[in-house]
Coordinates of C-alpha atoms and ligand atoms in Angstrom, one line a residue:
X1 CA 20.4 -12.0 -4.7
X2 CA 18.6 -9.9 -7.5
X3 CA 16.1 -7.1 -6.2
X4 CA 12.9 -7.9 -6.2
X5 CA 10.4 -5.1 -8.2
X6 CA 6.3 -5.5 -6.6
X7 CA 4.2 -3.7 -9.2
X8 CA 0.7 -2.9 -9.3
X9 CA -1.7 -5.5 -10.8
X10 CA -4.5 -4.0 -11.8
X11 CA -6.6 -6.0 -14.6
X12 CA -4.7 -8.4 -15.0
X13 CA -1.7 -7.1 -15.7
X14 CA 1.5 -6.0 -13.6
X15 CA 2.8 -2.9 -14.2
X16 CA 4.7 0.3 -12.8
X17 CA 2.0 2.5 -12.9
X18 CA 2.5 6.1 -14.1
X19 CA 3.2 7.8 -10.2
X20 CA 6.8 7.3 -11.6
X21 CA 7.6 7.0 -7.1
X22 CA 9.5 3.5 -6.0
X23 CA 9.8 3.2 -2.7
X24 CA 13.1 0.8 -1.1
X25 CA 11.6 -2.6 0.4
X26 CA 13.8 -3.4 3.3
X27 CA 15.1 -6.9 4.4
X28 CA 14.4 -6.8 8.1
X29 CA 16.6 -9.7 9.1
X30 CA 19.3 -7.7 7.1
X31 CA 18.7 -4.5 6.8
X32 CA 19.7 -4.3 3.3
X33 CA 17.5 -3.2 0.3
X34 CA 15.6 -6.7 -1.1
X35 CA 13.7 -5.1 -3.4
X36 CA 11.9 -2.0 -4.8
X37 CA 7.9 -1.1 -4.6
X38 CA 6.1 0.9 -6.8
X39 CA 4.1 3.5 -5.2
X40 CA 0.2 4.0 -6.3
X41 CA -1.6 7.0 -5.9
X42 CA -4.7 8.2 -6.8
X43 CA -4.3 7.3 -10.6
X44 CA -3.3 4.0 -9.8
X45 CA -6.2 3.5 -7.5
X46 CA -8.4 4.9 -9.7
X47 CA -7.6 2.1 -12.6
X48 CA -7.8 -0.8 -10.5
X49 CA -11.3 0.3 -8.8
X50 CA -12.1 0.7 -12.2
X51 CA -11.3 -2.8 -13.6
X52 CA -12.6 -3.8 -10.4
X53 CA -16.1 -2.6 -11.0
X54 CA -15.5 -3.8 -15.0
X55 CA -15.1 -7.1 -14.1
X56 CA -18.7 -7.0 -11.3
X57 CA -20.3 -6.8 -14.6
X58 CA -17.5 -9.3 -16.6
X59 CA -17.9 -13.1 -16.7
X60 CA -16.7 -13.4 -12.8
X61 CA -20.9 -12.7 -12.7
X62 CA -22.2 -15.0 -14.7
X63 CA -20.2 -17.6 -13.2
X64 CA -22.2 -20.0 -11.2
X65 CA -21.3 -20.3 -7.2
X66 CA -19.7 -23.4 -7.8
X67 CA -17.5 -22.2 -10.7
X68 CA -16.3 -19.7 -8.6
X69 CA -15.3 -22.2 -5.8
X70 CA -13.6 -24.5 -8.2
X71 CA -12.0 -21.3 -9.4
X72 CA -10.7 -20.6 -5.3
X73 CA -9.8 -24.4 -5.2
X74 CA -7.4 -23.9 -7.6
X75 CA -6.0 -20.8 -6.2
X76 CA -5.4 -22.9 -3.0
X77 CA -3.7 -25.8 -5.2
X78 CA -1.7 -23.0 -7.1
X79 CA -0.4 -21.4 -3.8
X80 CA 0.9 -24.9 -2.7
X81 CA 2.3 -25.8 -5.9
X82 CA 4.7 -22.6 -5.8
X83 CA 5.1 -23.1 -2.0
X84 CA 8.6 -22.5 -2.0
X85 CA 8.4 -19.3 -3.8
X86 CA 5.8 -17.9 -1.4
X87 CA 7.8 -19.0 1.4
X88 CA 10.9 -17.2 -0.2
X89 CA 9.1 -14.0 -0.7
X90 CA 7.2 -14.2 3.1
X91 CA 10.9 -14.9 4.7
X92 CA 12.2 -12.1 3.2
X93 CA 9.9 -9.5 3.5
X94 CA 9.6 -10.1 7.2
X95 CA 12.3 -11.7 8.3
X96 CA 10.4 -14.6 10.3
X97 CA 12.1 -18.1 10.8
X98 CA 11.5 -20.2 7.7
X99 CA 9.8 -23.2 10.0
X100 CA 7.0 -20.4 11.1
X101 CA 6.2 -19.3 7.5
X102 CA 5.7 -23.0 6.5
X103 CA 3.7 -23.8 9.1
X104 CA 1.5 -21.0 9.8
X105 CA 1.9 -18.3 6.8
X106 CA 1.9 -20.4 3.7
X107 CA -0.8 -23.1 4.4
X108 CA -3.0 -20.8 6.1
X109 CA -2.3 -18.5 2.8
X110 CA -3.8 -21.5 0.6
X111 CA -6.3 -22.9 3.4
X112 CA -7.7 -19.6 3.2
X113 CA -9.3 -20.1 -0.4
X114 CA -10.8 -23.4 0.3
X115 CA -12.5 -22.8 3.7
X116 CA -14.9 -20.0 2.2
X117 CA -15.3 -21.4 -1.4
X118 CA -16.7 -24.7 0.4
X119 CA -18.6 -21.8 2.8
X120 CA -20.9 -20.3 0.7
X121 CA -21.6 -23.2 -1.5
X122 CA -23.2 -24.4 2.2
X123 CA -24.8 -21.3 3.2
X124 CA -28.9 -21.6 3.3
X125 CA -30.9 -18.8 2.9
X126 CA -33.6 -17.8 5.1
X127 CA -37.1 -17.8 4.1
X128 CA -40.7 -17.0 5.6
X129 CA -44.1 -17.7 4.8
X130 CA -46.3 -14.3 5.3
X131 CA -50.0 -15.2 6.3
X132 CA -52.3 -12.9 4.3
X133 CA -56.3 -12.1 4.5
X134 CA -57.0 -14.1 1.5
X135 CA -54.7 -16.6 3.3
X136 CA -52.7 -17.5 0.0
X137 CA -49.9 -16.4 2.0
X138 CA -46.5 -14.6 0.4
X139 CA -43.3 -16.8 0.2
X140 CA -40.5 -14.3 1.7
X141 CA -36.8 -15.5 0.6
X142 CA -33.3 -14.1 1.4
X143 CA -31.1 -13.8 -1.6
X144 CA -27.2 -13.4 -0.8
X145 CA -25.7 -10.9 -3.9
X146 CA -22.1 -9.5 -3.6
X147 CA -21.4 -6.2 -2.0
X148 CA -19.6 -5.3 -5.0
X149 CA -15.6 -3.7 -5.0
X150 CA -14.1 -4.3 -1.6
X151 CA -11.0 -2.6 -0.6
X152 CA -8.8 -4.7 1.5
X153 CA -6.0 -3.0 3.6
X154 CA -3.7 -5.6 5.1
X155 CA -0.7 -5.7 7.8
X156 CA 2.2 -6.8 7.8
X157 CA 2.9 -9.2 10.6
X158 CA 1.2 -11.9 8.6
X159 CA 0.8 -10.5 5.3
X160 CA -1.0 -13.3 3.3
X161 CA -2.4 -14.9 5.9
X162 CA -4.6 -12.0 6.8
X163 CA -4.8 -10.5 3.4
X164 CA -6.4 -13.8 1.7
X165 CA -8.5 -14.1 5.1
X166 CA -10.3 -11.3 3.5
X167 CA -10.1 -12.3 -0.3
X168 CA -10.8 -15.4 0.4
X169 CA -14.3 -14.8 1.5
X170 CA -15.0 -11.6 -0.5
X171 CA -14.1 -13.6 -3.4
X172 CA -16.2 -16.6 -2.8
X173 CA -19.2 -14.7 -2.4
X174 CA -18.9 -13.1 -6.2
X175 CA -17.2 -9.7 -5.2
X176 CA -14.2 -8.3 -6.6
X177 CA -11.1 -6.6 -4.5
X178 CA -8.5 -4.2 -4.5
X179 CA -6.0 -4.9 -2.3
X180 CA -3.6 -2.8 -0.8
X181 CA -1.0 -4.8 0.9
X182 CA 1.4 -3.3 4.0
X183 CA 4.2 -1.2 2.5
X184 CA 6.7 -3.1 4.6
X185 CA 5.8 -6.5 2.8
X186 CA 4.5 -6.4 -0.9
X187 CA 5.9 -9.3 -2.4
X188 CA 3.4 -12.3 -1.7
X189 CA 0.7 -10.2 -2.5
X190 CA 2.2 -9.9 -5.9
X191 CA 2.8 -13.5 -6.5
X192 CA -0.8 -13.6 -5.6
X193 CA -1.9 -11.8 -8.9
X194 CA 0.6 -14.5 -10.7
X195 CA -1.7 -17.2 -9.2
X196 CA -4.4 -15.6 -10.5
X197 CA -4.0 -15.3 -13.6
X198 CA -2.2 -18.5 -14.1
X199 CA -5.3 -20.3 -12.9
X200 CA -8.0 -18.4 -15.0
X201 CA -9.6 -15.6 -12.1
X202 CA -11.1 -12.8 -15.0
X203 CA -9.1 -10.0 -15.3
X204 CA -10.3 -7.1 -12.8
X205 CA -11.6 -9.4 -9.9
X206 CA -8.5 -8.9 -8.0
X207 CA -6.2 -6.2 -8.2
X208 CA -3.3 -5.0 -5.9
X209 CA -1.8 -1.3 -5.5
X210 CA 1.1 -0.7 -3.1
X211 CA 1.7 2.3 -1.2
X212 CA 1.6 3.5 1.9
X213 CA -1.6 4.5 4.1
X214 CA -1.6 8.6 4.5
X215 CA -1.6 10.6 1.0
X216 CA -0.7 7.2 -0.8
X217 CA -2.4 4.4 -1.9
X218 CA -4.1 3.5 1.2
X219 CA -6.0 6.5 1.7
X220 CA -6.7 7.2 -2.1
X221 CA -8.1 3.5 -2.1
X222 CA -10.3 3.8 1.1
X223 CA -11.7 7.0 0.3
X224 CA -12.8 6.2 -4.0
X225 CA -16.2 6.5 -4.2
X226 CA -16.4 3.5 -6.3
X227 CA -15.5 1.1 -3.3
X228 CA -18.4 -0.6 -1.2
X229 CA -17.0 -1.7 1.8
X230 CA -13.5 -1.9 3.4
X231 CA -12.0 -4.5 5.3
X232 CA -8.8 -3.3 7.3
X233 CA -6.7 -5.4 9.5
X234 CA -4.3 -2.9 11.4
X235 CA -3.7 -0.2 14.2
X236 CA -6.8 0.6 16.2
X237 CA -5.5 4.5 15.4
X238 CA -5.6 4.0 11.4
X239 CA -9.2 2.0 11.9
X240 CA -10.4 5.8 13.1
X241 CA -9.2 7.3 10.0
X242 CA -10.5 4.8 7.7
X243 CA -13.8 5.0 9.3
X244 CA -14.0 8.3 8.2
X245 CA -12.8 7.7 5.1
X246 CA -15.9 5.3 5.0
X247 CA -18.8 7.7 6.2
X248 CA -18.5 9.5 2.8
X249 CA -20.9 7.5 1.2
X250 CA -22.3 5.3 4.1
X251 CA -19.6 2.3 3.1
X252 CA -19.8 -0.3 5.1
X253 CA -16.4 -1.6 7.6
X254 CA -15.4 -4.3 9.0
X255 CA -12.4 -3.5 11.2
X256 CA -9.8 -5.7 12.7
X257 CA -7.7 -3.9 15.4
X258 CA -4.9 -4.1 18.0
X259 CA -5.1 -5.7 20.9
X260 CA -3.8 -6.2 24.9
X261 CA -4.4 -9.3 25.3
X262 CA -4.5 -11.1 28.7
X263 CA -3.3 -14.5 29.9
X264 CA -4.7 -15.3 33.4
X265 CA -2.6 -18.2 34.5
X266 CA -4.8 -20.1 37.4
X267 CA -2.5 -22.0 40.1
X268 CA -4.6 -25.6 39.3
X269 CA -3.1 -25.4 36.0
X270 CA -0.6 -28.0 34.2
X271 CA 1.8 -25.4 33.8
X272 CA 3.9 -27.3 31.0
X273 CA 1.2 -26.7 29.5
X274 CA 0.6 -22.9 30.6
X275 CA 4.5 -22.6 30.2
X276 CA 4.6 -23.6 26.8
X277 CA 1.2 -21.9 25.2
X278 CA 2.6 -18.4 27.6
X279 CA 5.9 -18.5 25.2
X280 CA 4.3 -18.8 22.1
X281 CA 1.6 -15.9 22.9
X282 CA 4.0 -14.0 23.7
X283 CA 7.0 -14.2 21.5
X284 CA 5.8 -16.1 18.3
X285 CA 6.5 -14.4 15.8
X286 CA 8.4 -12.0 17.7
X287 CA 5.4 -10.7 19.3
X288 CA 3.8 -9.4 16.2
X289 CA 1.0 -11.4 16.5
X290 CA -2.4 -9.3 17.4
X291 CA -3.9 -12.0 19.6
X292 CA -0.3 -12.0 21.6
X293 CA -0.2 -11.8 24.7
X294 CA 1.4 -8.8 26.6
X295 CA -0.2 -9.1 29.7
X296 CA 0.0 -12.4 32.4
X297 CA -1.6 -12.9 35.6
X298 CA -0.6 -15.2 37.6
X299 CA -2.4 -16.9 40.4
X300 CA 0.0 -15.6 43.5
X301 CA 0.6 -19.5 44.5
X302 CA 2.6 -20.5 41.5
X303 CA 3.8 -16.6 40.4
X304 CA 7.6 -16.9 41.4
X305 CA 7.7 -20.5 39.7
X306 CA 6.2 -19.1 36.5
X307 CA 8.2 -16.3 36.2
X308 CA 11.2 -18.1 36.7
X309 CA 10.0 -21.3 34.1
X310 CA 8.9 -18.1 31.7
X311 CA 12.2 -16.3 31.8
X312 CA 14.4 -19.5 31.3
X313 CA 12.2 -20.4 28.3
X314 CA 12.5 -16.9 26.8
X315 CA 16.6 -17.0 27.4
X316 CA 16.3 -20.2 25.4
X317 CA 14.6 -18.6 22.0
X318 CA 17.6 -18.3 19.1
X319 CA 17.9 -15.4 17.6
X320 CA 19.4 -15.5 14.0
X321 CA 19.1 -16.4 10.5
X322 CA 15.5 -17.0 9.1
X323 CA 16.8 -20.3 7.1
X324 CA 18.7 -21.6 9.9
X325 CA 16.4 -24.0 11.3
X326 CA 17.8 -23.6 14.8
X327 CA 16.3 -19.9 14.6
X328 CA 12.9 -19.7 16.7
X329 CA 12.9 -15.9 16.8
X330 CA 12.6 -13.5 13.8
X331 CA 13.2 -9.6 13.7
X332 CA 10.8 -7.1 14.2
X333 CA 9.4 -5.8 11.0
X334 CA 11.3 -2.5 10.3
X335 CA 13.9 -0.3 11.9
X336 CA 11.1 1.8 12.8
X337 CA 9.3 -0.6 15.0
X338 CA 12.9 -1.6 16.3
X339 CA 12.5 2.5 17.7
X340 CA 9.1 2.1 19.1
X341 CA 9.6 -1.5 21.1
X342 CA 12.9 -0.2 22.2
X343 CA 11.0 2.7 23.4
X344 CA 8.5 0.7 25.1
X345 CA 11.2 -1.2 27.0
X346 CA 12.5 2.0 27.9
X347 CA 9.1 3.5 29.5
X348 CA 8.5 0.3 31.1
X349 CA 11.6 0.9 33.2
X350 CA 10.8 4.4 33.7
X351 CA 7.6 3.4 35.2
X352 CA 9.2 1.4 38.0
X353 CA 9.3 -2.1 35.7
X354 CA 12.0 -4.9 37.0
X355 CA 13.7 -6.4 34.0
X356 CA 13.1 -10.1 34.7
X357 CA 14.9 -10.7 31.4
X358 CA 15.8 -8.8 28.3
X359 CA 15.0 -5.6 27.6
X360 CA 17.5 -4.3 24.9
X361 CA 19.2 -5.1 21.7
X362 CA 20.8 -8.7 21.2
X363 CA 23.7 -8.3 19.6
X364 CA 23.9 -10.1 15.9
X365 CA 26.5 -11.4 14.0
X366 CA 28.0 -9.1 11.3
X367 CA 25.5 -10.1 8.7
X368 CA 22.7 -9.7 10.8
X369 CA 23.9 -6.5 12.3
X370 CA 21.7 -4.1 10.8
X371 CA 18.6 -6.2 11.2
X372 CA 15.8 -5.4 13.5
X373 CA 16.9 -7.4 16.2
X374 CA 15.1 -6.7 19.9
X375 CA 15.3 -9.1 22.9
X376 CA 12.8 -11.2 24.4
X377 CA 11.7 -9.2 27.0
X378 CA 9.9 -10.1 30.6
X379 CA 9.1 -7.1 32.3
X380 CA 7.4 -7.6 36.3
X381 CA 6.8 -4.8 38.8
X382 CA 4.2 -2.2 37.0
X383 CA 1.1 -1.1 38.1
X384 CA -2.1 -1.7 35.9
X385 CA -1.6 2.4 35.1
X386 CA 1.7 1.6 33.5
X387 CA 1.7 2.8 30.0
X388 CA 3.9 -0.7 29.1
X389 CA 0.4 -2.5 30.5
X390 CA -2.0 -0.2 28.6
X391 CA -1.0 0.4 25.2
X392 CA 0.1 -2.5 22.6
X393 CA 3.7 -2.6 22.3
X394 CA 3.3 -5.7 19.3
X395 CA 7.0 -6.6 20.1
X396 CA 8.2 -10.2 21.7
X397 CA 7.4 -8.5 25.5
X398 CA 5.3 -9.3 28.3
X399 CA 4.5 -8.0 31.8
X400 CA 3.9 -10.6 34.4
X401 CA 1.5 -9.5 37.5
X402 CA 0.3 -11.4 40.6
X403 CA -3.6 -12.1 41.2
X404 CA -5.2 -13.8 44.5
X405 CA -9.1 -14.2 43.4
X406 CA -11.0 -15.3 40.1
X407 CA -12.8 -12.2 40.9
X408 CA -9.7 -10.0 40.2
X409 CA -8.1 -12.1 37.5
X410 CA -11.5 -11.4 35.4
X411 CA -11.2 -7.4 36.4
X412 CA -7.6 -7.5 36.0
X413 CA -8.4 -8.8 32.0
X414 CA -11.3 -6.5 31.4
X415 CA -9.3 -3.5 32.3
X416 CA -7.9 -2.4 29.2
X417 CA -9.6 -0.3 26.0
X418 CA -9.0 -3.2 24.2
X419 CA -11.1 -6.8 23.9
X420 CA -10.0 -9.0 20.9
X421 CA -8.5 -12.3 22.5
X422 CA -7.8 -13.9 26.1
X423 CA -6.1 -17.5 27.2
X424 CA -7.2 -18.9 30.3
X425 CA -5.3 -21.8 31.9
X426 CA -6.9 -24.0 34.6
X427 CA -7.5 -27.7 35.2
X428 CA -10.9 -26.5 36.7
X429 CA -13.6 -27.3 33.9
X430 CA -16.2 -24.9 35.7
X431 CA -13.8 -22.2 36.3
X432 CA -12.9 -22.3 32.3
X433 CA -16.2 -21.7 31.3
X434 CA -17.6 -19.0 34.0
X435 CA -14.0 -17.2 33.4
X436 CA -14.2 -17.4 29.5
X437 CA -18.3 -16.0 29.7
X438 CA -16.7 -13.1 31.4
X439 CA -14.0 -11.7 29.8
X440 CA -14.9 -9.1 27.0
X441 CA -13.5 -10.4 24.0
X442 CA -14.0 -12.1 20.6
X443 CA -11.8 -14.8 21.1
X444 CA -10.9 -16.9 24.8
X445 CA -8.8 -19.8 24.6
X446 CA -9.1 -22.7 26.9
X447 CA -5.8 -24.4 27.6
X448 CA -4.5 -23.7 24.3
X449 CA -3.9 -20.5 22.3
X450 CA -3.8 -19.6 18.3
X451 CA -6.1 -23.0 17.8
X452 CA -8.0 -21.6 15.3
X453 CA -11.4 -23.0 13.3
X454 CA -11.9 -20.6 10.5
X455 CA -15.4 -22.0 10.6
X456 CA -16.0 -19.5 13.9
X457 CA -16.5 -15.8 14.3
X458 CA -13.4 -14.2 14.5
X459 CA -12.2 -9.8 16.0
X460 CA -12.9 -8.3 18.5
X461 CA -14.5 -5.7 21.2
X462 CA -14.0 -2.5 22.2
X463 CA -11.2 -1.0 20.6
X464 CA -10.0 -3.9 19.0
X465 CA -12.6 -3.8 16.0
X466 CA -15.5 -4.0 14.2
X467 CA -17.8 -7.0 13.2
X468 CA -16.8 -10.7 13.1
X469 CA -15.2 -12.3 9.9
X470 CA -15.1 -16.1 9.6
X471 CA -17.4 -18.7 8.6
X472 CA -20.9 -17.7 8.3
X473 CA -20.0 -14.5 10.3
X474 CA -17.7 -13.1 7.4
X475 CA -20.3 -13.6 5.0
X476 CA -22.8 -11.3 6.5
X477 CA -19.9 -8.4 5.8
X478 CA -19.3 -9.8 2.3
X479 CA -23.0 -10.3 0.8
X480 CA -25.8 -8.1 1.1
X481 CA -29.3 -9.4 1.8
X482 CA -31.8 -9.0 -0.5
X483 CA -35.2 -10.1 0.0
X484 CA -38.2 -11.4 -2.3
X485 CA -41.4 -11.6 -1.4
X486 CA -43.8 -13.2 -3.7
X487 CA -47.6 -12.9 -3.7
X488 CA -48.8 -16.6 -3.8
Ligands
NAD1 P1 -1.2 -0.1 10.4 O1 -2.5 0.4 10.9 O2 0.0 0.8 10.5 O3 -1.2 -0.5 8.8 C1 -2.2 -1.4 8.3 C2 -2.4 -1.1 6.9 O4 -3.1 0.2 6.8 C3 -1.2 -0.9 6.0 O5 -1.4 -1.4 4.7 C4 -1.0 0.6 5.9 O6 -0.4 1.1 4.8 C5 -2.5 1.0 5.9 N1 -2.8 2.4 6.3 C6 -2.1 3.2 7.2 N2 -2.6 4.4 7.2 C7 -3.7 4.4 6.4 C8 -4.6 5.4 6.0 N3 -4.6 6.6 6.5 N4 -5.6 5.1 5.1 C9 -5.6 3.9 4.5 N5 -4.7 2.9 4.8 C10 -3.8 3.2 5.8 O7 -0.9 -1.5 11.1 P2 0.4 -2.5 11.0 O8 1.5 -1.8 11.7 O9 0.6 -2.9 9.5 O10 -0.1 -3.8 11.7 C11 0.0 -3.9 13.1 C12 -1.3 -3.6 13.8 O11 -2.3 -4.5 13.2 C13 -1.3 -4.0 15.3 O12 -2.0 -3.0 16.0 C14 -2.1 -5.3 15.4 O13 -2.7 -5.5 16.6 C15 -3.1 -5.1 14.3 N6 -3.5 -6.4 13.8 C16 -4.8 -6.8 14.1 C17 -5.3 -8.0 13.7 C18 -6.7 -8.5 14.1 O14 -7.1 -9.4 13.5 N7 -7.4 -7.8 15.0 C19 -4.4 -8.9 13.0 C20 -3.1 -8.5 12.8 C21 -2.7 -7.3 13.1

């Protein structure tokens, strides 16, 4: 297969920059070279914030709302049209089995364009009438302008999904973006700036730079002056240092973090049901999902019996070959991750943890061999202390504890620095709702988990982020309110 090359595209036009550094894009199903990346720095950053702010003043203005939306409708239709060469690039980059990228990573990619250009063209605007002593009154009206250049830093564990969550919107509501996509997967990004040209987006509007975070792109891009507001999806740790990369200048964040996300697992529930959601929060993916779950309770009653259904599900995931459709669990991301899980699975033990299943490397076939392979991993037996229950691993693990009371279950989920998303299983409709009002997160799940309307608020609490994106929500970070307030 030929290497791949991801360079820059910044107005409109792909090119290597003038950094002169590539950078190797690993496979990590393979652990062979797929690809190279070109490596922006500050120059490189500096040209596509420029083009960015060009094109704020370029035709993408004077386009009317609905222009633009037709514009994003045919991004969408352009994405699914060359379907199988975004799925090609996703697969590759990360390693996940083709059926997930089809299902989740693609159409979400495209879906993401067509949710917020139908949005905003439904978005009213709040107005007031002022009573005044010569009781003519003053008409008081919101008007909802762009922000301006938006920096969008993306992961990697769903890298258009969550990138074009963010372009999506900041698009549709008349801003323009540089992007800088996760150095571990650059290449649907790219194809992104094919799309847009291809289906008429101005020059400038959006612009990608790859790099890395630290002294590379990502930290030339969140610190230019010429950028209004950053979005960033990533570690809770790298959220600090952009956030202080923002405060120069008083640019506004919106910040979408890591997460330790509890399933409480209540002994009236169908647990089919509880079985089957528990696997895929917990292993989809291969665990590199933020709204994973990496922490169970179990209501004492049915614990042994859910542990036992949890572990023979988990020995029945396939790991192999992304195209082989038998696969239903990728890599992790890079060898480096490989390190940290392993590591994980390693203090877990340390810290008194019995292995209920996993815990080390699967062994691959040849071609696989180098890949970033890790097992499914079940971990009972650690105290809420334990390090492997406190900090996000983001690998395809879980720890399963015992709980006797709704009263504990609820403590037992609200003890953690994190607060982003929660799945509660019970056939008890009351007990649904008074648990889910009292967990701290942005996100509990009834019954069901990843069901997602991108119509509602979406991030989290505590440590887990910043502000709300979705919907109506998402616009608030996007726009910025302007009022008029006219004499009558
Ligand atoms: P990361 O923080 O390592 O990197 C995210 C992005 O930030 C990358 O593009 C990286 O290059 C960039 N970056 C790193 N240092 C930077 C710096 N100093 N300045 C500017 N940019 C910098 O995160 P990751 O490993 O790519 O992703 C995994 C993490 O993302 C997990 O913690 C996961 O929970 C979180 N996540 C959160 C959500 C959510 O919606 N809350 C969704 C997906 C992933």
């Amino acid at each position: 297969m030929p290497l791949r090359e991801a360079r820059h595209f910044i107005n409109g036009v792909f090119t290597p920059g003038t950094s002169g550094r590539v950078f190797d894009n690993i496979g990590p199903a393979t652990g062979q070279r797929i690809g190279i990346v070109h490596e922006g720095l500050k120059p490189e950053v500096d040209a596509a914030v420029a083009a960015a702010r060009a094109a704020l003043r370029g035709p993408w203005s004077v386009m009317s709302q609905a222009e633009r939306s037709d514009l994003l409708h045919g991004v969408a239709n352009e994405i699914n049209n060359r379907f199988e060469e975004f799925l090609e690039a996703e697969v590759l980059d990360t390693g996940k089995p083709r059926s997930l990228a089809s299902h989740i990573d693609i159409p979400r990619g495209a879906a993401n364009f067509k949710i917020f250009a139908d949005l905003v063209k439904n978005v009213p605007a709040e107005t007031f009438m002022l009573d005044t002593p010569d009781r003519q009154g003053a008409l008081n009206y919101a008007l909802r302008k762009p922000k301006g250049v938006i920096a969008v830093i993306a992961p990697w564990n769903l890298p258009l999904l969550l990138m074009t969550w963010k372009v999506g919107p900041a698009l549709a509501c008349g801003n323009t973006v540089v992007v800088k996509p996760s150095e571990e997967t650059p290449l649907t990004t790219t194809l992104l700036g094919e799309v847009m040209n291809a289906v008429g987006v101005p020059p400038g509007v959006f612009n990608v730079v790859h790099g890395f975070g630290p002294d590379s792109a990502g930290a030339f891009l969140t610190a230019h002056p010429g950028v209004n507001a950053i979005t960033f999806t990533g570690e809770t740790r790298t959220g600090e240092i952009i956030m202080q990369s923002a405060a120069v200048g008083l640019r506004q964040v919106s910040m979408e973090c890591g997460g330790k996300n509890a399933a409480l697992v209540f002994a009236d529930c169908d647990l089919d049901k509880a079985i089957e959601g528990t696997m895929r929060s917990a292993f989809a993916n291969c665990g590199q999902v933020c709204l994973g779950t990496e922490r169970i309770y179990v209501e004492r009653p049915i614990f042994e019996r859910f542990v036992t259904r949890l572990k023979s599900a988990a020995e029945g995931l396939r790991m192999g070959a992304p195209d082989d459709p038998a696969t239903s669990l990728g890599p992790l991301i890079s060898a480096e991750h490989k390190r940290k899980v392993l590591a994980y699975y390693r203090i877990a033990v340390e810290e008194g943890a019995t292995v209920v299943t996993g815990g080390g490397e699967p062994a691959m076939p040849p071609e696989l061999a180098q890949g970033a392979w890790v097992e499914p991993t079940i971990f009972t037996g650690l105290p809420q202390t334990a390090r492997a229950v406190r900090e996000e691993i983001f690998g395809p693990v879980c720890h399963i504890a015992p709980f006797d009371t709704e009263e504990e279950a609820i403590r037992l989920a609200n003890d953690t620095d994190y607060g982003l998303a929660t799945a509660i299983w019970t056939g008890d409709l009351s007990r649904a709702h008074r648990v889910a009002s009292r967990i701290d997160v942005g996100i509990a799940w009834v019954n069901s988990w990843f069901l997602r309307d991108l119509r509602t608020a979406f991030g989290g609490s505590k440590q887990s982020g910043i502000g709300r994106e979705g919907g109506v929500h998402g616009l608030e970070f996007y726009t910025e309110l302007s009022n008029v307030c006219v004499k009558l």
